[in-house]
Each structure stands twice: as C-alpha cells, then as structure tokens.
mmCIF file with all atom_site columns, C-alpha atoms in Angstrom:
data_model
loop_
_atom_site.group_PDB
_atom_site.id
_atom_site.type_symbol
_atom_site.label_atom_id
_atom_site.label_alt_id
_atom_site.label_comp_id
_atom_site.label_asym_id
_atom_site.label_entity_id
_atom_site.label_seq_id
_atom_site.pdbx_PDB_ins_code
_atom_site.Cartn_x
_atom_site.Cartn_y
_atom_site.Cartn_z
_atom_site.occupancy
_atom_site.B_iso_or_equiv
_atom_site.pdbx_formal_charge
_atom_site.auth_seq_id
_atom_site.auth_comp_id
_atom_site.auth_asym_id
_atom_site.auth_atom_id
_atom_site.pdbx_PDB_model_num
ATOM 1   C CA . MET A 1 1   ? 0.057   -20.538 -0.809  1.00 0.00 ? 203 MET A CA 1
ATOM 2   C CA . PRO A 1 2   ? -1.101  -18.137 2.086   1.00 0.00 ? 204 PRO A CA 1
ATOM 3   C CA . VAL A 1 3   ? -2.609  -15.196 0.389   1.00 0.00 ? 205 VAL A CA 1
ATOM 4   C CA . ILE A 1 4   ? -2.797  -11.893 2.319   1.00 0.00 ? 206 ILE A CA 1
ATOM 5   C CA . GLY A 1 5   ? -6.335  -11.303 3.725   1.00 0.00 ? 207 GLY A CA 1
ATOM 6   C CA . THR A 1 6   ? -7.575  -14.657 3.783   1.00 0.00 ? 208 THR A CA 1
ATOM 7   C CA . ASN A 1 7   ? -9.026  -16.338 6.910   1.00 0.00 ? 209 ASN A CA 1
ATOM 8   C CA . LEU A 1 8   ? -7.826  -19.564 8.578   1.00 0.00 ? 210 LEU A CA 1
ATOM 9   C CA . SER A 1 9   ? -11.086 -21.184 7.361   1.00 0.00 ? 211 SER A CA 1
ATOM 10  C CA . ASP A 1 10  ? -11.101 -19.864 3.712   1.00 0.00 ? 212 ASP A CA 1
ATOM 11  C CA . PRO A 1 11  ? -11.857 -22.877 1.708   1.00 0.00 ? 213 PRO A CA 1
ATOM 12  C CA . LYS A 1 12  ? -9.645  -21.118 -1.312  1.00 0.00 ? 214 LYS A CA 1
ATOM 13  C CA . GLN A 1 13  ? -6.590  -21.992 0.771   1.00 0.00 ? 215 GLN A CA 1
ATOM 14  C CA . GLU A 1 14  ? -4.893  -25.217 -0.960  1.00 0.00 ? 216 GLU A CA 1
ATOM 15  C CA . GLU A 1 15  ? -4.823  -28.026 1.038   1.00 0.00 ? 217 GLU A CA 1
ATOM 16  C CA . GLY A 1 16  ? -1.580  -28.544 2.661   1.00 0.00 ? 218 GLY A CA 1
ATOM 17  C CA . SER A 1 17  ? -0.655  -25.135 2.239   1.00 0.00 ? 219 SER A CA 1
ATOM 18  C CA . ILE A 1 18  ? 0.920   -23.028 4.989   1.00 0.00 ? 220 ILE A CA 1
ATOM 19  C CA . ASN A 1 19  ? -2.251  -21.186 6.632   1.00 0.00 ? 221 ASN A CA 1
ATOM 20  C CA . ALA A 1 20  ? -2.469  -17.281 7.565   1.00 0.00 ? 222 ALA A CA 1
ATOM 21  C CA . SER A 1 21  ? -1.499  -17.990 11.150  1.00 0.00 ? 223 SER A CA 1
ATOM 22  C CA . SER A 1 22  ? 2.132   -18.360 9.720   1.00 0.00 ? 224 SER A CA 1
ATOM 23  C CA . CYS A 1 23  ? 2.239   -14.992 8.093   1.00 0.00 ? 225 CYS A CA 1
ATOM 24  C CA . ALA A 1 24  ? 4.586   -12.484 9.629   1.00 0.00 ? 226 ALA A CA 1
ATOM 25  C CA . LEU A 1 25  ? 2.420   -9.641  8.712   1.00 0.00 ? 227 LEU A CA 1
ATOM 26  C CA . CYS A 1 26  ? -1.026  -11.045 9.449   1.00 0.00 ? 228 CYS A CA 1
ATOM 27  C CA . CYS A 1 27  ? 0.490   -12.018 12.974  1.00 0.00 ? 229 CYS A CA 1
ATOM 28  C CA . LEU A 1 28  ? 1.699   -8.850  13.415  1.00 0.00 ? 230 LEU A CA 1
ATOM 29  C CA . VAL A 1 29  ? -1.695  -7.207  12.884  1.00 0.00 ? 231 VAL A CA 1
ATOM 30  C CA . LYS A 1 30  ? -3.736  -9.800  14.921  1.00 0.00 ? 232 LYS A CA 1
ATOM 31  C CA . ASN A 1 31  ? -5.110  -8.281  18.196  1.00 0.00 ? 233 ASN A CA 1
ATOM 32  C CA . LYS A 1 32  ? -2.918  -5.067  17.778  1.00 0.00 ? 234 LYS A CA 1
ATOM 33  C CA . LYS A 1 33  ? -4.381  -2.107  19.379  1.00 0.00 ? 235 LYS A CA 1
ATOM 34  C CA . LEU A 1 34  ? -3.996  0.777   16.987  1.00 0.00 ? 236 LEU A CA 1
ATOM 35  C CA . ASP A 1 35  ? -3.875  4.481   18.193  1.00 0.00 ? 237 ASP A CA 1
ATOM 36  C CA . PRO A 1 36  ? -6.115  7.214   16.426  1.00 0.00 ? 238 PRO A CA 1
ATOM 37  C CA . ILE A 1 37  ? -4.303  9.524   14.058  1.00 0.00 ? 239 ILE A CA 1
ATOM 38  C CA . GLU A 1 38  ? -5.538  12.910  15.383  1.00 0.00 ? 240 GLU A CA 1
ATOM 39  C CA . ILE A 1 39  ? -4.526  14.897  12.526  1.00 0.00 ? 241 ILE A CA 1
ATOM 40  C CA . ILE A 1 40  ? -6.304  12.656  9.948   1.00 0.00 ? 242 ILE A CA 1
ATOM 41  C CA . PRO A 1 41  ? -9.787  11.795  10.800  1.00 0.00 ? 243 PRO A CA 1
ATOM 42  C CA . GLY A 1 42  ? -10.742 8.016   10.304  1.00 0.00 ? 244 GLY A CA 1
ATOM 43  C CA . GLY A 1 43  ? -7.191  6.855   10.650  1.00 0.00 ? 245 GLY A CA 1
ATOM 44  C CA . ALA A 1 44  ? -5.079  4.883   13.346  1.00 0.00 ? 246 ALA A CA 1
ATOM 45  C CA . MET A 1 45  ? -1.621  3.524   13.726  1.00 0.00 ? 247 MET A CA 1
ATOM 46  C CA . LYS A 1 46  ? 0.666   1.433   15.614  1.00 0.00 ? 248 LYS A CA 1
ATOM 47  C CA . ILE A 1 47  ? 4.463   2.006   15.263  1.00 0.00 ? 249 ILE A CA 1
ATOM 48  C CA . VAL A 1 48  ? 6.084   -1.461  15.726  1.00 0.00 ? 250 VAL A CA 1
ATOM 49  C CA . ARG A 1 49  ? 9.636   -0.378  14.971  1.00 0.00 ? 251 ARG A CA 1
ATOM 50  C CA . GLU A 1 50  ? 11.508  3.275   15.348  1.00 0.00 ? 252 GLU A CA 1
ATOM 51  C CA . SER A 1 51  ? 13.900  5.066   12.876  1.00 0.00 ? 253 SER A CA 1
ATOM 52  C CA . PRO A 1 52  ? 13.541  3.325   10.330  1.00 0.00 ? 254 PRO A CA 1
ATOM 53  C CA . THR A 1 53  ? 9.952   3.398   11.213  1.00 0.00 ? 255 THR A CA 1
ATOM 54  C CA . SER A 1 54  ? 7.465   0.552   10.770  1.00 0.00 ? 256 SER A CA 1
ATOM 55  C CA . ALA A 1 55  ? 3.987   0.691   11.433  1.00 0.00 ? 257 ALA A CA 1
ATOM 56  C CA . ILE A 1 56  ? 0.518   -0.937  11.029  1.00 0.00 ? 258 ILE A CA 1
ATOM 57  C CA . VAL A 1 57  ? -1.984  1.588   9.737   1.00 0.00 ? 259 VAL A CA 1
ATOM 58  C CA . SER A 1 58  ? -5.893  1.636   9.251   1.00 0.00 ? 260 SER A CA 1
ATOM 59  C CA . PHE A 1 59  ? -8.428  4.007   7.917   1.00 0.00 ? 261 PHE A CA 1
ATOM 60  C CA . LYS A 1 60  ? -12.351 3.677   7.803   1.00 0.00 ? 262 LYS A CA 1
ATOM 61  C CA . ALA A 1 61  ? -13.943 3.572   4.253   1.00 0.00 ? 263 ALA A CA 1
ATOM 62  C CA . GLY A 1 62  ? -14.373 7.124   2.940   1.00 0.00 ? 264 GLY A CA 1
ATOM 63  C CA . SER A 1 63  ? -11.364 8.620   4.817   1.00 0.00 ? 265 SER A CA 1
ATOM 64  C CA . VAL A 1 64  ? -8.943  10.987  2.843   1.00 0.00 ? 266 VAL A CA 1
ATOM 65  C CA . GLU A 1 65  ? -5.369  11.779  3.312   1.00 0.00 ? 267 GLU A CA 1
ATOM 66  C CA . PRO A 1 66  ? -4.732  15.257  2.124   1.00 0.00 ? 268 PRO A CA 1
ATOM 67  C CA . ALA A 1 67  ? -1.750  15.759  -0.133  1.00 0.00 ? 269 ALA A CA 1
ATOM 68  C CA . HIS A 1 68  ? 1.408   15.179  1.966   1.00 0.00 ? 270 HIS A CA 1
ATOM 69  C CA . HIS A 1 69  ? 5.018   14.212  1.767   1.00 0.00 ? 271 HIS A CA 1
ATOM 70  C CA . HIS A 1 70  ? 7.694   13.010  4.030   1.00 0.00 ? 272 HIS A CA 1
ATOM 71  C CA . THR A 1 71  ? 11.390  13.092  4.604   1.00 0.00 ? 273 THR A CA 1
ATOM 72  C CA . PHE A 1 72  ? 12.038  9.396   3.784   1.00 0.00 ? 274 PHE A CA 1
ATOM 73  C CA . GLY A 1 73  ? 10.405  7.153   1.219   1.00 0.00 ? 275 GLY A CA 1
ATOM 74  C CA . HIS A 1 74  ? 7.995   4.282   2.198   1.00 0.00 ? 276 HIS A CA 1
ATOM 75  C CA . ASP A 1 75  ? 7.091   0.903   0.926   1.00 0.00 ? 277 ASP A CA 1
ATOM 76  C CA . LEU A 1 76  ? 3.557   -0.423  1.936   1.00 0.00 ? 278 LEU A CA 1
ATOM 77  C CA . VAL A 1 77  ? 1.579   -3.501  1.554   1.00 0.00 ? 279 VAL A CA 1
ATOM 78  C CA . VAL A 1 78  ? -2.179  -3.600  1.699   1.00 0.00 ? 280 VAL A CA 1
ATOM 79  C CA . LEU A 1 79  ? -3.408  -6.299  4.237   1.00 0.00 ? 281 LEU A CA 1
ATOM 80  C CA . LYS A 1 80  ? -7.123  -5.546  3.864   1.00 0.00 ? 282 LYS A CA 1
ATOM 81  C CA . GLY A 1 81  ? -9.503  -3.102  1.935   1.00 0.00 ? 283 GLY A CA 1
ATOM 82  C CA . SER A 1 82  ? -8.700  -0.786  -0.862  1.00 0.00 ? 284 SER A CA 1
ATOM 83  C CA . LYS A 1 83  ? -7.483  2.526   -1.705  1.00 0.00 ? 285 LYS A CA 1
ATOM 84  C CA . ARG A 1 84  ? -6.341  5.091   -4.428  1.00 0.00 ? 286 ARG A CA 1
ATOM 85  C CA . VAL A 1 85  ? -3.225  6.878   -4.161  1.00 0.00 ? 287 VAL A CA 1
ATOM 86  C CA . TRP A 1 86  ? -2.648  10.061  -6.165  1.00 0.00 ? 288 TRP A CA 1
ATOM 87  C CA . ASN A 1 87  ? 1.118   10.844  -6.597  1.00 0.00 ? 289 ASN A CA 1
ATOM 88  C CA . LEU A 1 88  ? 1.038   14.659  -7.354  1.00 0.00 ? 290 LEU A CA 1
ATOM 89  C CA . SER A 1 89  ? 4.869   14.894  -7.862  1.00 0.00 ? 291 SER A CA 1
ATOM 90  C CA . LYS A 1 90  ? 4.380   12.227  -10.522 1.00 0.00 ? 292 LYS A CA 1
ATOM 91  C CA . LYS A 1 91  ? 0.878   12.995  -11.854 1.00 0.00 ? 293 LYS A CA 1
ATOM 92  C CA . ALA A 1 92  ? 0.041   9.056   -11.607 1.00 0.00 ? 294 ALA A CA 1
ATOM 93  C CA . LYS A 1 93  ? -2.574  7.396   -9.625  1.00 0.00 ? 295 LYS A CA 1
ATOM 94  C CA . TYR A 1 94  ? -2.516  3.958   -8.386  1.00 0.00 ? 296 TYR A CA 1
ATOM 95  C CA . ASP A 1 95  ? -5.536  1.500   -7.316  1.00 0.00 ? 297 ASP A CA 1
ATOM 96  C CA . LEU A 1 96  ? -4.393  -0.696  -4.437  1.00 0.00 ? 298 LEU A CA 1
ATOM 97  C CA . VAL A 1 97  ? -5.977  -3.840  -3.180  1.00 0.00 ? 299 VAL A CA 1
ATOM 98  C CA . VAL A 1 98  ? -5.045  -6.617  -0.719  1.00 0.00 ? 300 VAL A CA 1
ATOM 99  C CA . GLY A 1 99  ? -1.552  -8.061  -1.280  1.00 0.00 ? 301 GLY A CA 1
ATOM 100 C CA . ASP A 1 100 ? -0.490  -4.737  -3.480  1.00 0.00 ? 302 ASP A CA 1
ATOM 101 C CA . TYR A 1 101 ? 2.817   -3.287  -2.817  1.00 0.00 ? 303 TYR A CA 1
ATOM 102 C CA . LEU A 1 102 ? 3.745   0.602   -3.449  1.00 0.00 ? 304 LEU A CA 1
ATOM 103 C CA . PHE A 1 103 ? 6.837   2.504   -2.970  1.00 0.00 ? 305 PHE A CA 1
ATOM 104 C CA . THR A 1 104 ? 6.486   6.190   -2.736  1.00 0.00 ? 306 THR A CA 1
ATOM 105 C CA . PRO A 1 105 ? 10.059  8.205   -2.943  1.00 0.00 ? 307 PRO A CA 1
ATOM 106 C CA . ALA A 1 106 ? 11.000  10.553  -0.286  1.00 0.00 ? 308 ALA A CA 1
ATOM 107 C CA . GLY A 1 107 ? 9.763   14.140  -0.812  1.00 0.00 ? 309 GLY A CA 1
ATOM 108 C CA . ASP A 1 108 ? 6.930   13.045  -3.391  1.00 0.00 ? 310 ASP A CA 1
ATOM 109 C CA . VAL A 1 109 ? 3.552   14.598  -2.608  1.00 0.00 ? 311 VAL A CA 1
ATOM 110 C CA . HIS A 1 110 ? 0.831   12.080  -2.450  1.00 0.00 ? 312 HIS A CA 1
ATOM 111 C CA . ARG A 1 111 ? -2.914  12.099  -1.552  1.00 0.00 ? 313 ARG A CA 1
ATOM 112 C CA . VAL A 1 112 ? -5.060  9.065   -0.703  1.00 0.00 ? 314 VAL A CA 1
ATOM 113 C CA . LYS A 1 113 ? -8.682  7.774   -0.766  1.00 0.00 ? 315 LYS A CA 1
ATOM 114 C CA . TYR A 1 114 ? -10.124 4.886   0.937   1.00 0.00 ? 316 TYR A CA 1
ATOM 115 C CA . PHE A 1 115 ? -12.609 2.924   -0.687  1.00 0.00 ? 317 PHE A CA 1
ATOM 116 C CA . GLU A 1 116 ? -13.484 0.520   2.247   1.00 0.00 ? 318 GLU A CA 1
ATOM 117 C CA . ASP A 1 117 ? -12.014 -0.203  5.661   1.00 0.00 ? 319 ASP A CA 1
ATOM 118 C CA . THR A 1 118 ? -8.282  -0.628  4.955   1.00 0.00 ? 320 THR A CA 1
ATOM 119 C CA . GLU A 1 119 ? -5.395  -1.852  6.889   1.00 0.00 ? 321 GLU A CA 1
ATOM 120 C CA . PHE A 1 120 ? -1.547  -1.697  5.501   1.00 0.00 ? 322 PHE A CA 1
ATOM 121 C CA . PHE A 1 121 ? 1.832   -2.523  6.442   1.00 0.00 ? 323 PHE A CA 1
ATOM 122 C CA . ILE A 1 122 ? 4.346   0.548   5.868   1.00 0.00 ? 324 ILE A CA 1
ATOM 123 C CA . LYS A 1 123 ? 7.803   0.979   6.349   1.00 0.00 ? 325 LYS A CA 1
ATOM 124 C CA . TRP A 1 124 ? 9.812   4.311   6.088   1.00 0.00 ? 326 TRP A CA 1
ATOM 125 C CA . GLU A 1 125 ? 13.358  4.615   5.080   1.00 0.00 ? 327 GLU A CA 1
ATOM 126 C CA . GLY A 1 126 ? 14.117  6.615   8.017   1.00 0.00 ? 328 GLY A CA 1
ATOM 127 C CA . LYS A 1 127 ? 12.295  8.236   10.828  1.00 0.00 ? 329 LYS A CA 1
ATOM 128 C CA . TRP A 1 128 ? 8.520   8.933   10.392  1.00 0.00 ? 330 TRP A CA 1
ATOM 129 C CA . ASP A 1 129 ? 7.134   12.438  9.812   1.00 0.00 ? 331 ASP A CA 1
ATOM 130 C CA . ILE A 1 130 ? 4.592   14.238  7.636   1.00 0.00 ? 332 ILE A CA 1
ATOM 131 C CA . PHE A 1 131 ? 4.135   17.610  5.979   1.00 0.00 ? 333 PHE A CA 1
ATOM 132 C CA . PHE A 1 132 ? 0.659   18.453  4.684   1.00 0.00 ? 334 PHE A CA 1
ATOM 133 C CA . ASP A 1 133 ? 0.621   20.403  1.458   1.00 0.00 ? 335 ASP A CA 1
ATOM 134 C CA . GLU A 1 134 ? -3.076  20.980  1.333   1.00 0.00 ? 336 GLU A CA 1
ATOM 135 C CA . GLU A 1 135 ? -6.222  21.477  3.688   1.00 0.00 ? 337 GLU A CA 1
ATOM 136 C CA . MET A 1 136 ? -8.613  18.617  3.945   1.00 0.00 ? 338 MET A CA 1
ATOM 137 C CA . GLU A 1 137 ? -11.515 20.325  2.090   1.00 0.00 ? 339 GLU A CA 1
ATOM 138 C CA . VAL A 1 138 ? -9.209  21.080  -0.587  1.00 0.00 ? 340 VAL A CA 1
ATOM 139 C CA . ALA A 1 139 ? -8.346  17.240  -0.911  1.00 0.00 ? 341 ALA A CA 1
ATOM 140 C CA . LYS A 1 140 ? -12.031 16.342  -1.025  1.00 0.00 ? 342 LYS A CA 1
ATOM 141 C CA . SER A 1 141 ? -12.810 18.719  -3.590  1.00 0.00 ? 343 SER A CA 1
ATOM 142 C CA . GLU A 1 142 ? -10.020 17.612  -5.796  1.00 0.00 ? 344 GLU A CA 1
ATOM 143 C CA . ILE A 1 143 ? -10.956 14.173  -5.541  1.00 0.00 ? 345 ILE A CA 1
ATOM 144 C CA . SER A 1 144 ? -14.604 14.819  -6.463  1.00 0.00 ? 346 SER A CA 1
ATOM 145 C CA . LYS A 1 145 ? -13.453 16.261  -9.804  1.00 0.00 ? 347 LYS A CA 1
ATOM 146 C CA . GLU A 1 146 ? -11.111 13.350  -10.492 1.00 0.00 ? 348 GLU A CA 1
ATOM 147 C CA . ALA A 1 147 ? -12.325 12.575  -14.026 1.00 0.00 ? 349 ALA A CA 1
ATOM 148 C CA . ASP A 1 148 ? -10.560 15.837  -15.041 1.00 0.00 ? 350 ASP A CA 1
ATOM 149 C CA . ASP A 1 149 ? -7.399  15.664  -12.823 1.00 0.00 ? 351 ASP A CA 1
ATOM 150 C CA . GLY A 1 150 ? -5.230  14.455  -15.741 1.00 0.00 ? 352 GLY A CA 1
ATOM 151 C CA . PHE A 1 151 ? -3.533  11.997  -13.777 1.00 0.00 ? 353 PHE A CA 1
ATOM 152 C CA . GLU A 1 152 ? -2.465  8.888   -15.658 1.00 0.00 ? 354 GLU A CA 1
ATOM 153 C CA . LEU A 1 153 ? -4.157  5.729   -13.919 1.00 0.00 ? 355 LEU A CA 1
ATOM 154 C CA . VAL A 1 154 ? -1.310  3.188   -13.772 1.00 0.00 ? 356 VAL A CA 1
ATOM 155 C CA . LYS A 1 155 ? -2.746  -0.259  -14.453 1.00 0.00 ? 357 LYS A CA 1
ATOM 156 C CA . LEU A 1 156 ? -1.298  -3.789  -14.375 1.00 0.00 ? 358 LEU A CA 1
ATOM 157 C CA . GLU A 1 157 ? -2.515  -4.744  -17.394 1.00 0.00 ? 359 GLU A CA 1
ATOM 158 C CA . ASP A 1 158 ? -0.833  -2.042  -19.348 1.00 0.00 ? 360 ASP A CA 1
ATOM 159 C CA . MET A 1 159 ? 2.689   -3.390  -18.080 1.00 0.00 ? 361 MET A CA 1
ATOM 160 C CA . CYS A 1 160 ? 4.799   -5.407  -20.349 1.00 0.00 ? 362 CYS A CA 1
ATOM 161 C CA . ASP A 1 161 ? 4.412   -9.085  -19.991 1.00 0.00 ? 363 ASP A CA 1
ATOM 162 C CA . LEU A 1 162 ? 8.042   -10.030 -20.559 1.00 0.00 ? 364 LEU A CA 1
ATOM 163 C CA . ASN A 1 163 ? 9.569   -9.177  -17.118 1.00 0.00 ? 365 ASN A CA 1
ATOM 164 C CA . TRP A 1 164 ? 6.978   -10.924 -14.574 1.00 0.00 ? 366 TRP A CA 1
ATOM 165 C CA . LEU A 1 165 ? 8.263   -11.889 -11.144 1.00 0.00 ? 367 LEU A CA 1
ATOM 166 C CA . GLU A 1 166 ? 6.562   -14.451 -9.008  1.00 0.00 ? 368 GLU A CA 1
ATOM 167 C CA . LEU A 1 167 ? 6.537   -13.773 -5.144  1.00 0.00 ? 369 LEU A CA 1
ATOM 168 C CA . SER A 1 168 ? 6.476   -17.202 -3.532  1.00 0.00 ? 370 SER A CA 1
ATOM 169 C CA . ASN A 1 169 ? 5.104   -15.759 -0.342  1.00 0.00 ? 371 ASN A CA 1
ATOM 170 C CA . VAL A 1 170 ? 3.665   -11.918 -0.292  1.00 0.00 ? 372 VAL A CA 1
ATOM 171 C CA . CYS A 1 171 ? 3.089   -12.127 3.367   1.00 0.00 ? 373 CYS A CA 1
ATOM 172 C CA . ASP A 1 172 ? 6.920   -12.255 3.720   1.00 0.00 ? 374 ASP A CA 1
ATOM 173 C CA . PHE A 1 173 ? 7.782   -8.235  3.769   1.00 0.00 ? 375 PHE A CA 1
ATOM 174 C CA . ALA A 1 174 ? 11.435  -9.024  3.586   1.00 0.00 ? 376 ALA A CA 1
ATOM 175 C CA . THR A 1 175 ? 10.873  -10.716 0.272   1.00 0.00 ? 377 THR A CA 1
ATOM 176 C CA . VAL A 1 176 ? 8.837   -7.812  -1.060  1.00 0.00 ? 378 VAL A CA 1
ATOM 177 C CA . ILE A 1 177 ? 11.544  -5.397  0.208   1.00 0.00 ? 379 ILE A CA 1
ATOM 178 C CA . SER A 1 178 ? 14.229  -7.452  -2.077  1.00 0.00 ? 380 SER A CA 1
ATOM 179 C CA . VAL A 1 179 ? 12.461  -7.014  -5.166  1.00 0.00 ? 381 VAL A CA 1
ATOM 180 C CA . LYS A 1 180 ? 11.674  -3.515  -4.613  1.00 0.00 ? 382 LYS A CA 1
ATOM 181 C CA . PHE A 1 181 ? 14.523  -2.401  -6.641  1.00 0.00 ? 383 PHE A CA 1
ATOM 182 C CA . VAL A 1 182 ? 12.866  -4.267  -9.704  1.00 0.00 ? 384 VAL A CA 1
ATOM 183 C CA . ALA A 1 183 ? 9.580   -2.371  -9.043  1.00 0.00 ? 385 ALA A CA 1
ATOM 184 C CA . ARG A 1 184 ? 11.566  1.112   -9.155  1.00 0.00 ? 386 ARG A CA 1
ATOM 185 C CA . SER A 1 185 ? 12.665  0.074   -12.631 1.00 0.00 ? 387 SER A CA 1
ATOM 186 C CA . PRO A 1 186 ? 11.176  2.783   -15.127 1.00 0.00 ? 388 PRO A CA 1
ATOM 187 C CA . MET A 1 187 ? 10.782  0.102   -17.414 1.00 0.00 ? 389 MET A CA 1
ATOM 188 C CA . LEU A 1 188 ? 8.673   -1.865  -14.986 1.00 0.00 ? 390 LEU A CA 1
ATOM 189 C CA . PRO A 1 189 ? 6.606   0.356   -12.497 1.00 0.00 ? 391 PRO A CA 1
ATOM 190 C CA . ALA A 1 190 ? 4.454   -2.800  -11.745 1.00 0.00 ? 392 ALA A CA 1
ATOM 191 C CA . VAL A 1 191 ? 5.649   -6.493  -11.067 1.00 0.00 ? 393 VAL A CA 1
ATOM 192 C CA . SER A 1 192 ? 3.196   -9.455  -10.855 1.00 0.00 ? 394 SER A CA 1
ATOM 193 C CA . HIS A 1 193 ? 2.456   -12.958 -11.973 1.00 0.00 ? 395 HIS A CA 1
ATOM 194 C CA . PRO A 1 194 ? -0.092  -13.025 -14.825 1.00 0.00 ? 396 PRO A CA 1
ATOM 195 C CA . SER A 1 195 ? -1.760  -15.862 -13.367 1.00 0.00 ? 397 SER A CA 1
ATOM 196 C CA . ARG A 1 196 ? -1.558  -14.981 -9.504  1.00 0.00 ? 398 ARG A CA 1
ATOM 197 C CA . ALA A 1 197 ? -4.004  -12.023 -8.536  1.00 0.00 ? 399 ALA A CA 1
ATOM 198 C CA . GLY A 1 198 ? -3.072  -9.754  -5.680  1.00 0.00 ? 400 GLY A CA 1
ATOM 199 C CA . ASN A 1 199 ? 0.448   -9.989  -5.887  1.00 0.00 ? 401 ASN A CA 1
ATOM 200 C CA . ARG A 1 200 ? 1.306   -6.587  -7.345  1.00 0.00 ? 402 ARG A CA 1
ATOM 201 C CA . PHE A 1 201 ? 4.049   -4.341  -7.117  1.00 0.00 ? 403 PHE A CA 1
ATOM 202 C CA . TYR A 1 202 ? 4.037   -0.617  -7.892  1.00 0.00 ? 404 TYR A CA 1
ATOM 203 C CA . ALA A 1 203 ? 6.711   2.096   -7.576  1.00 0.00 ? 405 ALA A CA 1
ATOM 204 C CA . CYS A 1 204 ? 5.647   5.968   -8.089  1.00 0.00 ? 406 CYS A CA 1
#
C-alpha cells in the first residue's frame, strides 16, 4: 500500500503495490509553487480550489501559528514533517506526523508549532479566512511554558481498541473525508489500525 511521505524508490514500498506517483495528494504537491503567507513567517500556501477552499500549505521548522480561528471548520492531512496543534477551545493538544488527519470545527481557537519542515493538505468547509486571537510573541511565550499549560495531550494509545478502522489508501483524501464523521464521535476522537503506523485520525 502506498504511504504518504514515501519516495518512489523507498525500499519499504511493498513489491507490486501502487507507487507514490499514483497518490492524488502527492501528485498535487509535486512541483507546486507555494506563495508565502505574509502574515505568518515561515509559511507558504497554494490554494487549489475556492469556496469551499482547498490548499497545500507548508511551514518551516520552528514556525509558529499564533492562536486563531476560522469561520469554517477544516480537515487536514499531513504529507511531510510533524507539528503540534493546541485547541484552546477544547484545552487539548495533538501531535501530528505524516499520514495523520485532524478536523478542527468552525470557530475553535487553535495554535500550531512545527517541529520540522512540514507540508499538509487542508480543506475548509467554506471560504478560507483567518482571525488572530493572540500576538506572535504571546504564542511563543505560551508554547515555551507548555509543561504547565494544562492541556490534555490526546494520544492514539489512549483510545479504545474496539472500534478501529483501516483505511485502504490514506492518500485518497475523499476516503479520509468519508470517515470524518467517525473521527468526530466523542467516543472515538482518534481512529487508526493498531498494526499500521501513520493512518491516524483526530477530531478536536
């Protein structure tokens, strides 16, 4: 099975499996020139569809998105790198790596820190906008004292193992969206398969 983030020559790809060139998201990102996000240093974005808005976004290692919210909720899938998302509205935080999915509801205030160069596909439920709820320096200060922030770190291993879903191809974003309602369930805030790393689903 193709895995997001693997190269065509990756020896871990199973013989006879579909290679990464058949992954719709990977092909979308390849050779795509992203435009700098002037209001957030280190970020770049390329909108690939308008209203509802879909985009490819990248951030450099160490970048921070100050707390902000959007009019519409959004889904995202990490294609490269790793990041942490704090949902200030829910007092929860999520560590995301390649292949992980996260849904953030409309209006939820969230802050992001990028641990390494990161790329992700994001789809809003309507037109894209952004409203900042704190200054950059405040965000960095809050992140620096994270140990005392009182946020619950949502971990995959904490989830009940009775309701796992296996996604045949996490590169198929339409399939990811089709199981979004499961990830939103309060009984199942994260969905994955215990034997397959990377295909994790979170809902704030």
